[in-house]
């Protein structure tokens, strides 16, 4: 990949430079198509340059963190680019996140500034009013200051419009962080994964080469902006000079609308978590030989059930289907497998394949030495995609980013927490988790984060969270077993309401069982296999989710 060219001079490559290059070469081409709005590369470049100028005027300097709490929109993507051009790192905050969790994220990343739109203004206002850390500046890209906000904004769209659209000379280099993505943490505090420019560049350049993405592509933007999958959509599109078509989040539960979106936007590429594809399949929303423009369909984040894959491959015979695997800590995806032909049976499993360029997948034993072909081991990743670690958390970083004992040159390997085996042909097969991290509707959830939040609820004496497989849209159903503190007059709905104050909606348990005391094993620890069995029984026999099973008390 050539360096981005600016006014004839070759400059170092940072991820925002993809937009700069397109704005120079194809200024009127559409960069983002959103509802009825078409944002050109020139507009995106100039608007983000103006925002960067405002951020610098507010005092933002290299390495500062700027959080943004904005709904998916062209403005939110402009905000990301503006932050990068100010040499800062952006920290996406989900507008649906409870205030107490947002506070934890802000406390951890100490942002110099916060950007909001109408949907994030109230939440951020609530958090910042009582925020104990240094007060960040607050801005919005909307034309006027936001009425919904309880705090005065330091700037708004009219201030941004008054700035120069001249490009910025960036101080950052490619080893600097571009963004921090906060993901579920088992101790109750979200972990901030630092993602560098260079790891995004290596991965995106591989996707361009492998998939042949170019300026004729119309690329889906399905993932929320706080998910790392969105990094591939956004920067993959911009690097190729393609059109990014963000998918309105409200379509997620409307499979026919989603299908119509793919059709009407003439998408050439779809990338999402499997749960969306399961949904399309369950409602038979994909037309026979439909989506005539679609060239490739990729999924990542979870196992795609083979019946769904068969359904899609039969409906869309000319589409290329690729399984991408990888954790946020190794930047979007680390391995890939393009399915050569429709599986013959619904019980066939699909490998996660072989490493993307610049990456390596290792299946190791407890001594971190390779296991033999076909043997089960822990899955580690090495290579260009590895994050420098968790933001200001050397302990957590050291616990999973480990030295490779076999390497003469010092190098780090990341322990994914996944179990895997490698076959004779070097393909890796995913075999589940070695811990209590789960995926539910594509969301990465540490059950420990939910338990920590439950333990802080004073009307509970004991509680435990387990997950059971549903085989349905959400994949794993989260289940909560709870014991009220002596005399507390509460029900499952009360506990749920209290829990919702600390964890996002997608972490709220679906099934609840009240116990007199939780079952324990011989070591006095909570008997989780027993709890799972109780939930399976209650769930499968369609009993009330809040019943107290006699046998379990
Ligand atoms: P995240 O950081 O949200 O991308 O989650 C990473 C985890 O999701 C991995 O460690 C796996 O457990 C799971 N995962 C990611 N991609 C796949 C895939 N293609 N197949 C199965 N599991 C996956």
Short mmCIF file of C-alpha atoms in Angstrom, two decimals, residues 203-505:
data_model
loop_
_atom_site.label_atom_id
_atom_site.label_comp_id
_atom_site.label_asym_id
_atom_site.label_seq_id
_atom_site.Cartn_x
_atom_site.Cartn_y
_atom_site.Cartn_z
CA UNK A 203 -5.71 -5.98 8.56
CA UNK A 204 -7.55 -3.67 6.16
CA UNK A 205 -4.83 -4.03 3.53
CA UNK A 206 -5.23 -7.80 3.81
CA UNK A 207 -9.02 -7.56 3.32
CA UNK A 208 -8.54 -5.39 0.24
CA UNK A 209 -6.12 -7.89 -1.27
CA UNK A 210 -7.97 -11.04 -0.28
CA UNK A 211 -11.53 -9.94 -1.06
CA UNK A 212 -10.62 -7.62 -3.94
CA UNK A 213 -12.68 -4.75 -2.50
CA UNK A 214 -12.57 -1.69 -4.77
CA UNK A 215 -14.34 1.57 -5.54
CA UNK A 216 -17.25 -0.26 -7.22
CA UNK A 217 -18.19 -1.82 -3.89
CA UNK A 218 -21.17 -0.88 -1.74
CA UNK A 219 -20.34 -2.11 1.72
CA UNK A 220 -22.73 -2.76 4.63
CA UNK A 221 -22.16 -1.06 7.96
CA UNK A 222 -24.13 -3.37 10.19
CA UNK A 223 -22.15 -3.49 13.44
CA UNK A 224 -22.63 -0.79 16.08
CA UNK A 225 -19.76 1.71 16.18
CA UNK A 226 -18.53 0.40 19.55
CA UNK A 227 -17.98 -3.09 18.02
CA UNK A 228 -14.69 -3.78 16.29
CA UNK A 229 -16.48 -5.26 13.27
CA UNK A 230 -17.45 -1.68 12.36
CA UNK A 231 -13.74 -0.87 11.94
CA UNK A 232 -13.60 -3.24 8.98
CA UNK A 233 -16.73 -1.79 7.39
CA UNK A 234 -15.68 1.83 7.77
CA UNK A 235 -11.97 1.74 6.98
CA UNK A 236 -12.27 -1.11 4.49
CA UNK A 237 -14.75 1.00 2.50
CA UNK A 238 -12.65 4.15 2.75
CA UNK A 239 -9.38 2.40 1.88
CA UNK A 240 -11.02 1.00 -1.25
CA UNK A 241 -12.85 4.23 -2.12
CA UNK A 242 -16.11 2.27 -1.86
CA UNK A 243 -19.48 3.42 -0.51
CA UNK A 244 -20.28 2.65 3.11
CA UNK A 245 -23.98 1.97 3.71
CA UNK A 246 -24.57 2.03 7.49
CA UNK A 247 -27.54 -0.15 8.41
CA UNK A 248 -30.11 1.55 10.67
CA UNK A 249 -30.03 -0.35 14.00
CA UNK A 250 -33.83 -0.49 14.16
CA UNK A 251 -33.77 -2.95 11.20
CA UNK A 252 -32.04 -5.58 13.34
CA UNK A 253 -35.27 -7.15 14.47
CA UNK A 254 -36.99 -6.70 11.12
CA UNK A 255 -35.53 -9.37 8.84
CA UNK A 256 -37.61 -8.37 5.82
CA UNK A 257 -36.49 -4.76 6.17
CA UNK A 258 -32.90 -5.95 6.38
CA UNK A 259 -33.33 -8.00 3.24
CA UNK A 260 -34.94 -5.04 1.48
CA UNK A 261 -32.02 -2.87 2.61
CA UNK A 262 -29.49 -5.25 1.02
CA UNK A 263 -31.57 -5.34 -2.16
CA UNK A 264 -32.43 -1.64 -2.43
CA UNK A 265 -28.93 -0.43 -1.61
CA UNK A 266 -27.54 -2.93 -4.11
CA UNK A 267 -24.98 -3.99 -1.54
CA UNK A 268 -21.98 -5.90 -2.86
CA UNK A 269 -20.71 -6.88 0.59
CA UNK A 270 -22.42 -7.91 3.80
CA UNK A 271 -20.56 -8.34 7.09
CA UNK A 272 -22.28 -9.08 10.40
CA UNK A 273 -22.49 -11.33 13.41
CA UNK A 274 -24.26 -14.67 12.76
CA UNK A 275 -27.35 -13.86 14.84
CA UNK A 276 -28.59 -11.49 12.13
CA UNK A 277 -28.12 -14.16 9.50
CA UNK A 278 -29.98 -16.67 11.67
CA UNK A 279 -32.82 -14.21 11.84
CA UNK A 280 -32.92 -13.80 8.05
CA UNK A 281 -32.99 -17.57 7.78
CA UNK A 282 -35.63 -18.17 10.45
CA UNK A 283 -38.04 -15.75 8.75
CA UNK A 284 -37.09 -16.97 5.29
CA UNK A 285 -36.38 -13.36 4.34
CA UNK A 286 -33.80 -14.04 1.62
CA UNK A 287 -35.30 -14.20 -1.87
CA UNK A 288 -34.33 -17.07 -4.19
CA UNK A 289 -31.32 -15.85 -6.20
CA UNK A 290 -31.89 -12.55 -4.44
CA UNK A 291 -29.43 -9.73 -3.83
CA UNK A 292 -28.08 -9.80 -7.42
CA UNK A 293 -25.30 -7.33 -6.60
CA UNK A 294 -24.01 -9.18 -3.53
CA UNK A 295 -20.51 -10.59 -4.11
CA UNK A 296 -19.41 -11.62 -0.65
CA UNK A 297 -20.92 -12.33 2.74
CA UNK A 298 -18.71 -12.46 5.81
CA UNK A 299 -19.51 -13.23 9.41
CA UNK A 300 -17.47 -13.00 12.58
CA UNK A 301 -17.91 -13.14 16.32
CA UNK A 302 -19.69 -16.45 16.79
CA UNK A 303 -20.25 -19.82 15.19
CA UNK A 304 -22.66 -19.56 12.27
CA UNK A 305 -25.03 -22.54 12.58
CA UNK A 306 -24.57 -24.78 9.55
CA UNK A 307 -28.33 -24.91 8.76
CA UNK A 308 -28.23 -21.12 8.35
CA UNK A 309 -25.16 -21.37 6.12
CA UNK A 310 -26.85 -24.01 3.97
CA UNK A 311 -29.97 -21.85 3.68
CA UNK A 312 -27.92 -18.83 2.58
CA UNK A 313 -25.68 -20.75 0.17
CA UNK A 314 -28.69 -22.32 -1.50
CA UNK A 315 -30.51 -18.99 -1.81
CA UNK A 316 -27.44 -17.06 -2.95
CA UNK A 317 -25.41 -19.43 -5.15
CA UNK A 318 -23.12 -16.78 -6.63
CA UNK A 319 -22.02 -15.22 -3.33
CA UNK A 320 -18.66 -15.97 -1.65
CA UNK A 321 -19.11 -16.99 2.02
CA UNK A 322 -16.27 -16.34 4.46
CA UNK A 323 -15.99 -17.12 8.15
CA UNK A 324 -13.77 -14.56 9.91
CA UNK A 325 -12.52 -15.28 13.40
CA UNK A 326 -10.86 -13.06 15.93
CA UNK A 327 -11.09 -11.16 19.21
CA UNK A 328 -11.02 -7.36 19.61
CA UNK A 329 -7.58 -7.76 21.24
CA UNK A 330 -6.17 -8.93 17.89
CA UNK A 331 -8.02 -6.34 15.73
CA UNK A 332 -11.22 -7.47 14.01
CA UNK A 333 -10.18 -10.89 12.65
CA UNK A 334 -7.09 -13.05 12.68
CA UNK A 335 -8.16 -16.01 10.56
CA UNK A 336 -10.50 -16.73 7.69
CA UNK A 337 -12.12 -19.60 5.88
CA UNK A 338 -13.98 -19.24 2.61
CA UNK A 339 -16.49 -22.06 2.34
CA UNK A 340 -15.71 -23.90 -0.91
CA UNK A 341 -19.13 -25.50 -1.36
CA UNK A 342 -22.47 -25.84 0.37
CA UNK A 343 -22.09 -28.25 3.32
CA UNK A 344 -23.67 -31.63 2.61
CA UNK A 345 -25.10 -32.01 6.09
CA UNK A 346 -26.47 -29.74 8.82
CA UNK A 347 -24.13 -31.37 11.32
CA UNK A 348 -20.96 -30.48 9.39
CA UNK A 349 -18.92 -27.82 11.16
CA UNK A 350 -17.00 -25.00 9.51
CA UNK A 351 -13.39 -24.27 10.51
CA UNK A 352 -12.16 -20.81 11.45
CA UNK A 353 -9.45 -21.51 8.94
CA UNK A 354 -5.96 -20.15 8.58
CA UNK A 355 -4.28 -16.94 9.64
CA UNK A 356 -4.74 -13.65 7.78
CA UNK A 357 -1.50 -12.08 6.47
CA UNK A 358 0.71 -10.89 9.29
CA UNK A 359 -1.04 -13.07 11.88
CA UNK A 360 -0.40 -16.49 13.36
CA UNK A 361 -2.73 -18.89 15.15
CA UNK A 362 -1.21 -21.26 17.69
CA UNK A 363 -2.85 -24.15 19.53
CA UNK A 364 -0.84 -24.64 22.72
CA UNK A 365 -0.84 -26.69 25.90
CA UNK A 366 -0.55 -25.44 29.49
CA UNK A 367 3.22 -24.89 29.06
CA UNK A 368 2.46 -22.80 25.98
CA UNK A 369 3.96 -25.45 23.72
CA UNK A 370 2.26 -26.67 20.54
CA UNK A 371 -0.09 -29.62 20.79
CA UNK A 372 -0.12 -32.21 18.01
CA UNK A 373 -2.45 -32.06 14.98
CA UNK A 374 -6.01 -32.82 16.01
CA UNK A 375 -5.34 -32.34 19.72
CA UNK A 376 -7.36 -29.82 21.69
CA UNK A 377 -5.47 -26.88 23.17
CA UNK A 378 -5.74 -23.20 24.02
CA UNK A 379 -5.89 -20.87 21.06
CA UNK A 380 -3.28 -18.09 21.00
CA UNK A 381 -2.72 -15.37 18.42
CA UNK A 382 0.57 -13.69 17.46
CA UNK A 383 1.37 -11.04 14.92
CA UNK A 384 0.58 -7.61 13.59
CA UNK A 385 -2.99 -7.40 14.90
CA UNK A 386 -2.12 -7.66 18.58
CA UNK A 387 -3.22 -4.75 20.73
CA UNK A 388 -0.55 -3.19 22.96
CA UNK A 389 -2.95 -4.19 25.76
CA UNK A 390 -5.73 -2.90 27.97
CA UNK A 391 -5.76 0.81 28.61
CA UNK A 392 -3.75 1.60 31.75
CA UNK A 393 -4.19 -1.92 33.09
CA UNK A 394 -0.77 -3.60 33.04
CA UNK A 395 -1.94 -6.42 35.29
CA UNK A 396 -4.80 -7.53 33.05
CA UNK A 397 -2.60 -7.01 30.01
CA UNK A 398 0.16 -9.21 31.46
CA UNK A 399 -2.35 -11.93 32.29
CA UNK A 400 -3.28 -12.58 28.64
CA UNK A 401 -0.57 -11.00 26.48
CA UNK A 402 2.21 -13.46 27.28
CA UNK A 403 5.77 -14.06 26.11
CA UNK A 404 6.10 -16.80 23.50
CA UNK A 405 8.39 -19.36 25.18
CA UNK A 406 9.52 -20.80 21.83
CA UNK A 407 10.57 -17.57 20.23
CA UNK A 408 14.24 -16.51 20.23
CA UNK A 409 13.29 -12.91 19.49
CA UNK A 410 10.96 -11.65 22.24
CA UNK A 411 7.42 -11.72 20.97
CA UNK A 412 3.98 -11.61 22.53
CA UNK A 413 1.16 -14.07 22.08
CA UNK A 414 -2.43 -13.38 23.11
CA UNK A 415 -4.39 -16.05 24.97
CA UNK A 416 -7.87 -15.84 23.47
CA UNK A 417 -9.63 -18.03 26.06
CA UNK A 418 -10.89 -20.14 23.15
CA UNK A 419 -10.31 -23.87 22.78
CA UNK A 420 -9.30 -25.15 19.37
CA UNK A 421 -7.61 -27.85 17.37
CA UNK A 422 -5.54 -27.65 14.22
CA UNK A 423 -5.98 -30.28 11.52
CA UNK A 424 -3.29 -31.85 9.30
CA UNK A 425 -3.85 -29.15 6.68
CA UNK A 426 -3.18 -26.37 9.21
CA UNK A 427 -6.82 -25.30 9.46
CA UNK A 428 -8.03 -24.32 12.92
CA UNK A 429 -11.36 -25.46 14.35
CA UNK A 430 -13.07 -23.49 17.12
CA UNK A 431 -14.25 -25.69 20.00
CA UNK A 432 -15.79 -23.24 22.48
CA UNK A 433 -14.53 -21.27 25.45
CA UNK A 434 -12.30 -22.27 28.33
CA UNK A 435 -13.96 -19.67 30.59
CA UNK A 436 -17.35 -18.05 31.24
CA UNK A 437 -17.25 -15.48 28.45
CA UNK A 438 -20.23 -15.93 26.14
CA UNK A 439 -21.70 -14.43 23.02
CA UNK A 440 -25.36 -13.52 22.98
CA UNK A 441 -26.78 -11.91 19.84
CA UNK A 442 -23.19 -11.07 18.91
CA UNK A 443 -22.45 -9.28 22.18
CA UNK A 444 -19.38 -10.36 24.09
CA UNK A 445 -20.37 -10.84 27.71
CA UNK A 446 -18.37 -11.91 30.74
CA UNK A 447 -20.85 -13.57 33.07
CA UNK A 448 -18.62 -12.31 35.90
CA UNK A 449 -19.53 -8.71 35.00
CA UNK A 450 -23.22 -9.50 35.58
CA UNK A 451 -22.46 -11.37 38.81
CA UNK A 452 -20.39 -8.46 40.14
CA UNK A 453 -23.30 -6.11 39.47
CA UNK A 454 -25.71 -8.52 41.21
CA UNK A 455 -23.43 -8.80 44.24
CA UNK A 456 -23.76 -5.04 44.73
CA UNK A 457 -27.57 -5.32 45.08
CA UNK A 458 -28.23 -5.16 48.82
CA UNK A 459 -31.53 -7.07 48.82
CA UNK A 460 -29.83 -10.21 47.48
CA UNK A 461 -28.17 -12.72 49.73
CA UNK A 462 -26.69 -14.85 46.97
CA UNK A 463 -26.74 -14.85 43.21
CA UNK A 464 -25.10 -16.63 40.28
CA UNK A 465 -25.26 -16.29 36.52
CA UNK A 466 -24.97 -19.14 34.06
CA UNK A 467 -25.68 -19.41 30.34
CA UNK A 468 -27.50 -22.16 28.50
CA UNK A 469 -27.50 -22.81 24.79
CA UNK A 470 -30.79 -22.03 23.08
CA UNK A 471 -29.85 -22.84 19.51
CA UNK A 472 -31.92 -19.81 18.57
CA UNK A 473 -31.35 -16.21 17.55
CA UNK A 474 -29.60 -15.19 20.75
CA UNK A 475 -27.41 -18.37 20.84
CA UNK A 476 -26.87 -18.37 24.62
CA UNK A 477 -29.57 -17.40 27.12
CA UNK A 478 -28.32 -15.74 30.29
CA UNK A 479 -29.87 -17.16 33.44
CA UNK A 480 -29.85 -15.68 36.93
CA UNK A 481 -30.28 -17.71 40.12
CA UNK A 482 -30.94 -15.53 43.14
CA UNK A 483 -31.69 -15.70 46.84
CA UNK A 484 -33.36 -12.72 48.53
CA UNK A 485 -31.70 -11.35 51.66
CA UNK A 486 -33.61 -12.31 54.84
CA UNK A 487 -37.12 -10.91 54.70
CA UNK A 488 -36.65 -8.88 51.51
CA UNK A 489 -39.97 -8.61 49.69
CA UNK A 490 -38.74 -8.64 46.12
CA UNK A 491 -39.37 -10.49 42.90
CA UNK A 492 -37.32 -11.18 39.77
CA UNK A 493 -38.66 -8.03 38.07
CA UNK A 494 -37.33 -5.93 40.98
CA UNK A 495 -33.91 -7.55 40.74
CA UNK A 496 -33.88 -7.00 36.97
CA UNK A 497 -34.72 -3.32 37.42
CA UNK A 498 -31.87 -2.92 39.90
CA UNK A 499 -29.46 -4.79 37.66
CA UNK A 500 -30.40 -2.62 34.66
CA UNK A 501 -28.90 0.34 36.50
CA UNK A 502 -25.43 -1.18 36.10
CA UNK A 503 -25.31 -3.38 33.00
CA UNK A 504 -26.43 -2.82 29.41
CA UNK A 505 -29.75 -4.27 28.33
#
